PDB file of C-alpha atoms in Angstrom:
ATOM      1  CA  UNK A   1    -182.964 -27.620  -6.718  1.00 81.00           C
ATOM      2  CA  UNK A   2    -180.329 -26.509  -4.081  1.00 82.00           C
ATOM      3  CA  UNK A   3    -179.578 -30.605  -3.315  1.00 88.00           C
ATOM      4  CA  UNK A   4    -179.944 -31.497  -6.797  1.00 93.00           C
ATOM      5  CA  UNK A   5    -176.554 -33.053  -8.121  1.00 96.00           C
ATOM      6  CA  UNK A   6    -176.162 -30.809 -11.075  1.00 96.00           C
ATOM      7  CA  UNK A   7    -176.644 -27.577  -8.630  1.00 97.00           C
ATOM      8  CA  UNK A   8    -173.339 -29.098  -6.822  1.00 97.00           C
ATOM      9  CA  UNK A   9    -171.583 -29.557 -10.122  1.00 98.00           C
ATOM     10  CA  UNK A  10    -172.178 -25.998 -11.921  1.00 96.00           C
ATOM     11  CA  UNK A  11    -171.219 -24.298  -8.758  1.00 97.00           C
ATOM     12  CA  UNK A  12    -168.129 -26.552  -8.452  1.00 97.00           C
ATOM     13  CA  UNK A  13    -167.504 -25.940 -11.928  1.00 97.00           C
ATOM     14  CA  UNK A  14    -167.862 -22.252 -11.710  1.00 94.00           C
ATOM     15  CA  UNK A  15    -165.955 -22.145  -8.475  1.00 96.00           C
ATOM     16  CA  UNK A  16    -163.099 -23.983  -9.689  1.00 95.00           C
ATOM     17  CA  UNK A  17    -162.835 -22.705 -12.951  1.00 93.00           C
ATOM     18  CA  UNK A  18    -162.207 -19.247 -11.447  1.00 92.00           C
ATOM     19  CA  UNK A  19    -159.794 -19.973  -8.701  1.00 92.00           C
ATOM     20  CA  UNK A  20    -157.979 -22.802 -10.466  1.00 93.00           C
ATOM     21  CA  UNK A  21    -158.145 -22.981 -13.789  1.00 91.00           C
ATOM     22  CA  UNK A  22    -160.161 -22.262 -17.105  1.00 93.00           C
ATOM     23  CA  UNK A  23    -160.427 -25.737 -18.017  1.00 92.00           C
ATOM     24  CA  UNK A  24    -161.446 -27.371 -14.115  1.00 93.00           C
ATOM     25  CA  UNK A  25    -159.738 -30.403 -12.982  1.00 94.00           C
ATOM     26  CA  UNK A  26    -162.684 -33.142 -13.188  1.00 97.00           C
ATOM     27  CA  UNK A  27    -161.312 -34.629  -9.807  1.00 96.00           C
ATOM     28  CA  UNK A  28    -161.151 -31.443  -8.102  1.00 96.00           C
ATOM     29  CA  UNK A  29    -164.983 -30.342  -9.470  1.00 97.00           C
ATOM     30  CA  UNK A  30    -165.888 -33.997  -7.980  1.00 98.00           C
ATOM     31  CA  UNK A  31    -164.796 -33.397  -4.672  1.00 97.00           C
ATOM     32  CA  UNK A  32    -165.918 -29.931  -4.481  1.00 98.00           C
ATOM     33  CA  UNK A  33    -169.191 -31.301  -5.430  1.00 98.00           C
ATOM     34  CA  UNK A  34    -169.500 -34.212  -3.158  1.00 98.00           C
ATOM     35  CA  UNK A  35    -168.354 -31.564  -0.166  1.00 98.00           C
ATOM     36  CA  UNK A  36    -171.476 -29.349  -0.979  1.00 97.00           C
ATOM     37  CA  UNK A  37    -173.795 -32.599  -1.262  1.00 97.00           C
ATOM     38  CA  UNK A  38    -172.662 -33.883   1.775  1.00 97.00           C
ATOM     39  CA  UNK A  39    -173.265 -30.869   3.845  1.00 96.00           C
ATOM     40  CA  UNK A  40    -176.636 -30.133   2.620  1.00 96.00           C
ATOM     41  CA  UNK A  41    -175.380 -27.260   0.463  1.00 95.00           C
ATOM     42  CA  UNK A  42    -173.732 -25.973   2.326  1.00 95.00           C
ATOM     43  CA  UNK A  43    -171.134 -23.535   0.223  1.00 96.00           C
ATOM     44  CA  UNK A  44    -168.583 -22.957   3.145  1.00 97.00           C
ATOM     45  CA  UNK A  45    -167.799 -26.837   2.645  1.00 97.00           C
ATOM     46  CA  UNK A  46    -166.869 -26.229  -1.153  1.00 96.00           C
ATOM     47  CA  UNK A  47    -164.716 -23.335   0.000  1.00 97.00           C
ATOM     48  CA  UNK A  48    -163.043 -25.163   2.495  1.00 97.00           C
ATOM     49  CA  UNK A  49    -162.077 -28.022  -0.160  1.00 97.00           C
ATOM     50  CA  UNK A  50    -161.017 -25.961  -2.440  1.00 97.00           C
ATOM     51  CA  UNK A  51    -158.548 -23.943  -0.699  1.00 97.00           C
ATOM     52  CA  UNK A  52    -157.514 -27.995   1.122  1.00 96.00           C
ATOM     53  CA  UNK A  53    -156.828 -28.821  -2.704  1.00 95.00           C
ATOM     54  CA  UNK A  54    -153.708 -29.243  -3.861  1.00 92.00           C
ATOM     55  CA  UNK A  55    -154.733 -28.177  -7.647  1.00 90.00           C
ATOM     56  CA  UNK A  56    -155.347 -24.749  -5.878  1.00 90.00           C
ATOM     57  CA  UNK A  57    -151.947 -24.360  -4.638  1.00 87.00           C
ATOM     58  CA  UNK A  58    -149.948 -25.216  -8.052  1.00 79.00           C
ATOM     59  CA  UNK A  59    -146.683 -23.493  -8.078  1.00 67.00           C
ATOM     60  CA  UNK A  60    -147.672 -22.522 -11.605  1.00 76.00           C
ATOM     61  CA  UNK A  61    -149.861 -20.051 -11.995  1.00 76.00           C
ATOM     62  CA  UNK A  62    -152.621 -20.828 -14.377  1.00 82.00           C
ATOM     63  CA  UNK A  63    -155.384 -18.130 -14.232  1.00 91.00           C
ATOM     64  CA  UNK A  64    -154.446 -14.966 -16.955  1.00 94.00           C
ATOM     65  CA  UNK A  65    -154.960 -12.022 -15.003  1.00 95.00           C
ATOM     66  CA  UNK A  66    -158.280 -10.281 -16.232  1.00 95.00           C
ATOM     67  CA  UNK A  67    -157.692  -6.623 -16.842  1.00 96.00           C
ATOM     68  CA  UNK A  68    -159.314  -5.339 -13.159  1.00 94.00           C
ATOM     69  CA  UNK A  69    -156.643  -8.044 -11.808  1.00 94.00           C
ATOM     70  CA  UNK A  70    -154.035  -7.034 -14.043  1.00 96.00           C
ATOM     71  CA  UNK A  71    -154.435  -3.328 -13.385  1.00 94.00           C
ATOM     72  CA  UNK A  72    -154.455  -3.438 -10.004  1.00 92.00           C
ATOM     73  CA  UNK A  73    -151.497  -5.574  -9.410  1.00 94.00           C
ATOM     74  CA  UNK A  74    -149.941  -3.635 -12.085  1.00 95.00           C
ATOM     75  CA  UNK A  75    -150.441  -0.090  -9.867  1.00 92.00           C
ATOM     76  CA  UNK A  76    -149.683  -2.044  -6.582  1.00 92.00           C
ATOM     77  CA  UNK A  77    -146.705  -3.636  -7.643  1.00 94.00           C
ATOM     78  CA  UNK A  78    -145.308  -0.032  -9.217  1.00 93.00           C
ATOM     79  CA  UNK A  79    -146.157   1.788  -6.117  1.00 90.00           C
ATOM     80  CA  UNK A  80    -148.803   3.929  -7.987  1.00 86.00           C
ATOM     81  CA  UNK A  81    -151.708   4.350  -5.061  1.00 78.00           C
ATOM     82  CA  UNK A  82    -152.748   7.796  -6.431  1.00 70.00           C
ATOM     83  CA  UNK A  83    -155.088   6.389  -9.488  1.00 60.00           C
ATOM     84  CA  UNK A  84    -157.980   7.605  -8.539  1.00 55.00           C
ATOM     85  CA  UNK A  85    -161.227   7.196 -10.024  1.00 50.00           C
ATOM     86  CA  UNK A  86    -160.808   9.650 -13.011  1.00 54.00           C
ATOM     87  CA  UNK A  87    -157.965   7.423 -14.080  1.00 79.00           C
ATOM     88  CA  UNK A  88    -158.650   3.924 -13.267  1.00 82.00           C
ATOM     89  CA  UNK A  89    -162.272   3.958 -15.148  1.00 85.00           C
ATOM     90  CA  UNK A  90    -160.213   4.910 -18.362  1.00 88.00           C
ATOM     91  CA  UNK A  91    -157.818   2.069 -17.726  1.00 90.00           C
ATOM     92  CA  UNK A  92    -160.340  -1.013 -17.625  1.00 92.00           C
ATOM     93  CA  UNK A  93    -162.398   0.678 -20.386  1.00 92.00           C
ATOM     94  CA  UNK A  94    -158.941   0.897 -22.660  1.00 92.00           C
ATOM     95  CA  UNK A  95    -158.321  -2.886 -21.375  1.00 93.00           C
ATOM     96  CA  UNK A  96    -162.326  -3.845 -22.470  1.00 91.00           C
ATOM     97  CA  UNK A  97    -163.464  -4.081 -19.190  1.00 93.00           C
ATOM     98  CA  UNK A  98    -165.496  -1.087 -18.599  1.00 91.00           C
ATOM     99  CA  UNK A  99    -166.564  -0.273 -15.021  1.00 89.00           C
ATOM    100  CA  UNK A 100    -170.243  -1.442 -14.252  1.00 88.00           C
ATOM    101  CA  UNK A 101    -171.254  -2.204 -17.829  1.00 90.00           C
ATOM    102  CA  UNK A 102    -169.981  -5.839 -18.657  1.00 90.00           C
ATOM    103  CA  UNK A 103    -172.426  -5.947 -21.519  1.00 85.00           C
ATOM    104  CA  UNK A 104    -174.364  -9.370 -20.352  1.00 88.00           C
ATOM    105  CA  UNK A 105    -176.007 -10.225 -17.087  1.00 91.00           C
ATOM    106  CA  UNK A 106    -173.759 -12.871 -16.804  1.00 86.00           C
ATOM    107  CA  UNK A 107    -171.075 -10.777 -15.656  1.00 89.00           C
ATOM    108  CA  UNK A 108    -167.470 -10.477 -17.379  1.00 90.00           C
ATOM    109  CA  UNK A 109    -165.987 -13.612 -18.226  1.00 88.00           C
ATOM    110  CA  UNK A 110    -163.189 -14.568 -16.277  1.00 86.00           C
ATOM    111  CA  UNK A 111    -161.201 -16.967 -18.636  1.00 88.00           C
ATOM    112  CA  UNK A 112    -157.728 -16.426 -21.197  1.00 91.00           C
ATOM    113  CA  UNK A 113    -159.996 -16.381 -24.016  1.00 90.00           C
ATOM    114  CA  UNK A 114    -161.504 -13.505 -23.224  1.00 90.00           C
ATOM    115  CA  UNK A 115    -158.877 -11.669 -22.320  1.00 92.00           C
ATOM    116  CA  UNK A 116    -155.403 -12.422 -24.116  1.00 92.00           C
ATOM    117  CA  UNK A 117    -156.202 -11.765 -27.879  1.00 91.00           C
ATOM    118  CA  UNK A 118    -153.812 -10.105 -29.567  1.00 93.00           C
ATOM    119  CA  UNK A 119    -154.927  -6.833 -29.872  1.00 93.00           C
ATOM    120  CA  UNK A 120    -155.948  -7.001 -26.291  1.00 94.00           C
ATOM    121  CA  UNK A 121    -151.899  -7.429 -25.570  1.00 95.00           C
ATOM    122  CA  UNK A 122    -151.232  -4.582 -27.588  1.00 96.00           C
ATOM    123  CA  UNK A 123    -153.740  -2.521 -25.187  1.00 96.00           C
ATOM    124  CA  UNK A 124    -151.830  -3.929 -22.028  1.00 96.00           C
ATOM    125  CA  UNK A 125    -148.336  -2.954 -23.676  1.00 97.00           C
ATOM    126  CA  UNK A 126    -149.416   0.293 -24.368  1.00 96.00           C
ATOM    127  CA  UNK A 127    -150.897   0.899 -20.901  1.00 95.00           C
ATOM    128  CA  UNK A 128    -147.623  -0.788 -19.562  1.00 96.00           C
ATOM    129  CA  UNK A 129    -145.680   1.477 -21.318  1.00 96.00           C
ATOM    130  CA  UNK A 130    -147.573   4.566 -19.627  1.00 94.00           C
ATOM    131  CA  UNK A 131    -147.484   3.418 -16.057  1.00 94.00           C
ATOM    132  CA  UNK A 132    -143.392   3.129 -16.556  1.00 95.00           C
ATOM    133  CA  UNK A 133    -143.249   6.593 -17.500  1.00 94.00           C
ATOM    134  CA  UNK A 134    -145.214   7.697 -14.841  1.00 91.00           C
ATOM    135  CA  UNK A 135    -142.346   5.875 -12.427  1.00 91.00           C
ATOM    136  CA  UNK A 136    -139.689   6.493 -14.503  1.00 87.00           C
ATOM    137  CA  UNK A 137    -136.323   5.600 -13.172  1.00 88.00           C
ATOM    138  CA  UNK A 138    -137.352   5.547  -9.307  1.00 92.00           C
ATOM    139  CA  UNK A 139    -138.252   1.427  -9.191  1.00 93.00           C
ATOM    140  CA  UNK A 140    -135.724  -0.785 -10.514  1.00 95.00           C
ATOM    141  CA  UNK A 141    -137.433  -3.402 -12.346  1.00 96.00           C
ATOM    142  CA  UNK A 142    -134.419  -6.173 -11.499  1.00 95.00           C
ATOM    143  CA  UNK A 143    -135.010  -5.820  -8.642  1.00 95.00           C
ATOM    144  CA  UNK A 144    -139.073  -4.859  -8.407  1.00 96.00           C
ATOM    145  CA  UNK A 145    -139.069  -8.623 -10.479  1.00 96.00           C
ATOM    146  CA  UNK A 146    -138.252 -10.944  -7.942  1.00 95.00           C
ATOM    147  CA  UNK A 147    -140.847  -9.060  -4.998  1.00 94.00           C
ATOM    148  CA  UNK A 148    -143.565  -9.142  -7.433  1.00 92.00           C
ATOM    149  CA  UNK A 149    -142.988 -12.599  -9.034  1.00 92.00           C
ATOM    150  CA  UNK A 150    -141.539 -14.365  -6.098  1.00 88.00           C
ATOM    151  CA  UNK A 151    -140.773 -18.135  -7.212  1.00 84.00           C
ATOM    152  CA  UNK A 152    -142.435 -17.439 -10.714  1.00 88.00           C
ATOM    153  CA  UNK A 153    -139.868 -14.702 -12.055  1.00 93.00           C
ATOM    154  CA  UNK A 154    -138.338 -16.991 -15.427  1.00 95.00           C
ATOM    155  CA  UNK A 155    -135.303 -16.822 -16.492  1.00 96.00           C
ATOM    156  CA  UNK A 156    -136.264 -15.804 -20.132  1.00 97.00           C
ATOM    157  CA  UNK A 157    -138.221 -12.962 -18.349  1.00 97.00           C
ATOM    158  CA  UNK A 158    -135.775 -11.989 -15.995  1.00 97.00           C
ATOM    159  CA  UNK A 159    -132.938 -11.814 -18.761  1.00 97.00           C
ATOM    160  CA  UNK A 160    -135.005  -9.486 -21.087  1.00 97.00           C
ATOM    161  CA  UNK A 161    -135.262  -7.363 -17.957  1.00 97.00           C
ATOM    162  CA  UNK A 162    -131.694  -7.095 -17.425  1.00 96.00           C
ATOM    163  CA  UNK A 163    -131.461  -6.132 -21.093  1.00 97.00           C
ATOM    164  CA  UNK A 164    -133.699  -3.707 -21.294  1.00 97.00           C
ATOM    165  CA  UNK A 165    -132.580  -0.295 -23.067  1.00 95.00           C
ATOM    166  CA  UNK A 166    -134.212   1.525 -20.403  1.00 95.00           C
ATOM    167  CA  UNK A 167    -135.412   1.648 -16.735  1.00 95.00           C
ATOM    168  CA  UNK A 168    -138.750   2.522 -17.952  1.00 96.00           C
ATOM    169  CA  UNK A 169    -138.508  -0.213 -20.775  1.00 97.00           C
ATOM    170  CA  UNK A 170    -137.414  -2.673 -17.975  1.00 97.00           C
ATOM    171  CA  UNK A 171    -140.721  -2.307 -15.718  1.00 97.00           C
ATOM    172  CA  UNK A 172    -142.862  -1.925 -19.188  1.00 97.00           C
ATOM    173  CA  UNK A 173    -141.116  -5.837 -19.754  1.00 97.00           C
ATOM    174  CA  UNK A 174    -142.115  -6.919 -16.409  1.00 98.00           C
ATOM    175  CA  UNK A 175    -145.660  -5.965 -16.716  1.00 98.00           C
ATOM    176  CA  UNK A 176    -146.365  -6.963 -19.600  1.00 98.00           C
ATOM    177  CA  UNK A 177    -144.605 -10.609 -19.421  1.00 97.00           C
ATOM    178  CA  UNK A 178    -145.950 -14.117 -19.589  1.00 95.00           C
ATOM    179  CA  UNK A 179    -145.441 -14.757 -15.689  1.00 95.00           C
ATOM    180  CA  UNK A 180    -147.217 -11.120 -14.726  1.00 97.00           C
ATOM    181  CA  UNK A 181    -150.004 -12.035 -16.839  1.00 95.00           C
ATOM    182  CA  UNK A 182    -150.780 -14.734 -14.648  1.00 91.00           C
ATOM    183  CA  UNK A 183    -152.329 -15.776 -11.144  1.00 89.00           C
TER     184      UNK A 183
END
């Protein structure tokens, strides 16, 4: 089962389909594939080819952040390392990723459909909105933009910024745009 072809193709599929994209490059699954086949299934070859890909290295990110991703690099990027436990829990449960209960063996999904409906948005907005607060005016998002988003900050995102009413409106703007949302 381990040699079989279709063993080399679901784990290239699943593999690339995480790091790269939710809809996998059929070139790239090939080669990861043929890498495991080749070495006897041996998984540190499909690791090695994908990080050698080029699809894995896009300058556009193409992954939307799930909410554990999105929360973390939300508290990282405002400074915030005193979430502990008691608050972080709350925060993936409010996002619909509950710690340690995914609700299928299967594990939580880790593509844009499961995560960017609408009212899953609103949940990231209003969460947004309550990490800003808890920075207030200390991080200047103008400048918090380009160190978080280096070579992905857009203009449209990075003018909204600027225009922002507020400090705590700016960072609330950077968290919750189109090029955060993404890795």
């Amino acid at each position: 089962l381990a040699q079989s072809e279709a063993t080399a193709i679901h784990l290239a599929t699943k593999l690339v389909r995480h790091f790269v994209a939710d809809a996998p490059p059929p070139a790239l699954v090939a080669r990861l594939s043929q890498a495991y086949l080749r070495s006897g299934g041996a998984l540190p070859e499909m690791y090695r080819a994908l990080v050698q890909s080029p699809e894995a290295w896009a300058s556009e990110p193409a992954k939307f952040k799930t909410p554990w991703e999105w929360t973390l690099s939300s508290l990282r990027g405002l400074g915030l390392r005193e979430a502990g436990a008691q608050h972080f829990a709350p925060m993936l449960t409010q996002l619909g990723q509950p710690v340690w209960r995914p609700g299928s063996p299967a594990g939580y999904d880790d593509i844009a459909a499961s995560w960017a409906a609408p009212d899953a948005l609103v949940r990231r907005v209003e969460l947004a909105q309550r990490l800003a607060a808890r920075v207030g005016d200390r991080v200047d998002a103008r400048e918090l933009g380009p160190k978080l988003l280096a070579g992905t900050l857009s203009a449209p995102t990075a003018a909204a910024i600027a225009r922002a009413e507020s400090a705590q409106t700016a960072l609330a703007l950077l968290l919750v745009s189109p090029d955060f949302q993404r890795r």
